[in-house]
Amino acid sequence: KWFKGNKDLGEVVGLRKEIFGVGGEDFYDEFSFNIGIYEEDEELVGIGRLFTKDGKFYIDNFGVKEGYRNKYYGDFMLRILIRKAYDLGIERVYVECRDDTSGFFEKLGFVEEKKQGDILTLYREGDITSECCKG
């Protein structure tokens, strides 16, 4: 499910807090596309956000609820966010992540741009549709 802007983000914000231990709405939500992935029982199990900052487009607040990890929800969400960016005419998307989680993003074509401490900035260019089911 897509959430455009900061409308109806209560459930998304709640899962942000559960996954990351912090969270809440912020300035970027107003200008963002948030995605929520639901389990068959209509439980929100994954979230992510596409937004712009300093002229670049980022994916952040990206996570899957404990107990639902390693079931390809994250892979599916990331592909949808990349496709959304591509459909909006965005050629390059960025993600900032901890060094120990970079492999997940690299598996889907992200490459390192810079490293600051244990935080990496990765980017990916182009569409992902033709790469479905390779990983």
Coordinates of C-alpha atoms in Angstrom, one line a residue:
K1 CA 0.0 0.0 0.0
W2 CA 1.3 3.5 -0.9
F3 CA 1.0 6.4 1.5
K4 CA 1.6 9.7 -0.3
G5 CA 2.7 12.6 1.9
N6 CA 2.1 12.5 5.6
K7 CA -1.6 11.4 5.3
D8 CA -2.6 8.3 7.3
L9 CA 0.9 7.4 8.5
G10 CA -0.1 6.3 12.0
E11 CA 0.4 2.6 11.4
V12 CA 3.7 3.3 9.4
V13 CA 5.0 5.5 12.2
G14 CA 4.1 2.8 14.8
L15 CA 6.1 0.2 12.9
R16 CA 9.0 2.6 12.5
K17 CA 9.2 2.9 16.3
E18 CA 8.9 -0.9 16.7
I19 CA 11.7 -1.7 14.1
F20 CA 14.1 1.1 14.7
G21 CA 13.4 1.9 18.4
V22 CA 12.9 5.6 17.4
G23 CA 10.8 7.3 14.8
G24 CA 7.8 9.3 14.2
E25 CA 6.7 11.6 11.5
D26 CA 9.3 14.0 10.2
F27 CA 9.6 16.8 7.7
Y28 CA 10.3 14.5 4.8
D29 CA 7.1 12.5 5.2
E30 CA 5.1 15.4 3.6
F31 CA 7.1 15.0 0.4
S32 CA 7.5 11.3 0.4
F33 CA 6.1 8.0 -0.9
N34 CA 5.9 5.6 2.0
I35 CA 5.2 1.9 1.3
G36 CA 3.6 -0.6 3.6
I37 CA 3.7 -4.3 3.0
Y38 CA 0.9 -6.3 4.6
E39 CA 0.7 -10.0 5.5
E40 CA -2.5 -11.9 4.5
D41 CA -4.1 -11.2 7.8
E42 CA -3.7 -7.5 7.1
E43 CA -0.9 -7.0 9.5
L44 CA 1.7 -4.4 8.5
V45 CA 5.0 -6.2 8.3
G46 CA 7.3 -3.9 6.3
I47 CA 7.9 -0.3 5.5
G48 CA 10.0 1.9 3.4
R49 CA 10.1 5.5 2.1
L50 CA 11.3 7.3 -1.1
F51 CA 12.0 10.9 -0.6
T52 CA 14.2 13.8 -1.9
K53 CA 16.9 15.6 0.1
D54 CA 19.5 18.0 -1.2
G55 CA 18.5 17.2 -4.8
K56 CA 19.0 13.4 -4.4
F57 CA 16.4 10.7 -4.0
Y58 CA 16.8 8.4 -1.0
I59 CA 15.2 5.2 0.2
D60 CA 15.1 5.1 4.0
N61 CA 13.0 4.1 7.0
F62 CA 13.3 0.7 5.4
G63 CA 12.7 -2.4 7.5
V64 CA 10.7 -5.6 8.1
K65 CA 9.1 -6.5 11.4
E66 CA 10.9 -9.2 13.4
G67 CA 9.4 -12.6 12.7
Y68 CA 8.9 -11.7 9.1
R69 CA 12.5 -11.2 8.1
N70 CA 14.2 -13.5 5.6
K71 CA 10.9 -14.1 3.8
Y72 CA 11.6 -11.8 0.9
Y73 CA 9.4 -8.9 2.1
G74 CA 12.4 -6.6 2.1
D75 CA 13.5 -7.7 -1.3
F76 CA 10.0 -7.2 -2.7
M77 CA 9.7 -3.7 -1.1
L78 CA 13.0 -2.5 -2.3
R79 CA 12.2 -3.6 -5.8
I80 CA 8.9 -1.7 -5.7
L81 CA 10.6 1.5 -4.3
I82 CA 13.2 1.3 -7.1
R83 CA 10.5 0.9 -9.7
K84 CA 8.5 3.8 -8.2
A85 CA 11.6 6.0 -8.5
Y86 CA 12.1 4.9 -12.1
D87 CA 8.5 5.5 -13.0
L88 CA 8.9 9.1 -11.6
G89 CA 11.8 9.7 -13.9
I90 CA 14.4 9.3 -11.2
E91 CA 17.6 7.7 -12.6
R92 CA 19.6 7.2 -9.4
V93 CA 18.4 6.4 -5.9
Y94 CA 20.5 6.4 -2.7
V95 CA 20.4 4.5 0.5
E96 CA 22.4 5.1 3.7
C97 CA 23.0 1.9 5.7
R98 CA 25.2 0.3 8.3
D99 CA 28.2 -1.5 6.9
D100 CA 26.8 -4.8 8.2
T101 CA 23.6 -4.5 6.1
S102 CA 25.1 -3.3 2.9
G103 CA 25.1 -6.8 1.3
F104 CA 21.3 -6.8 1.2
F105 CA 21.3 -3.6 -1.0
E106 CA 24.3 -4.7 -3.0
K107 CA 22.5 -7.9 -4.0
L108 CA 20.0 -5.7 -5.8
G109 CA 22.6 -3.6 -7.7
F110 CA 23.5 -0.9 -5.2
V111 CA 27.1 0.2 -5.3
E112 CA 29.2 2.1 -2.7
E113 CA 29.6 5.9 -3.2
K114 CA 31.2 6.7 0.1
K115 CA 31.8 5.5 3.6
Q116 CA 31.8 7.5 6.8
G117 CA 32.5 5.4 9.9
D118 CA 30.3 2.4 9.7
I119 CA 27.7 4.2 7.6
L120 CA 27.8 3.6 3.8
T121 CA 26.1 5.6 1.1
L122 CA 25.1 3.4 -1.7
Y123 CA 23.3 4.2 -5.0
R124 CA 21.6 2.4 -7.8
E125 CA 20.8 3.5 -11.3
G126 CA 18.0 2.6 -13.6
D127 CA 15.0 0.2 -13.5
I128 CA 14.9 -3.1 -11.8
T129 CA 12.1 -4.8 -13.6
S130 CA 14.3 -6.9 -16.0
E131 CA 16.2 -8.2 -13.0
C132 CA 13.3 -9.8 -11.3
C133 CA 13.9 -13.2 -9.7
K134 CA 17.7 -13.3 -10.3
G135 CA 18.7 -13.1 -6.6

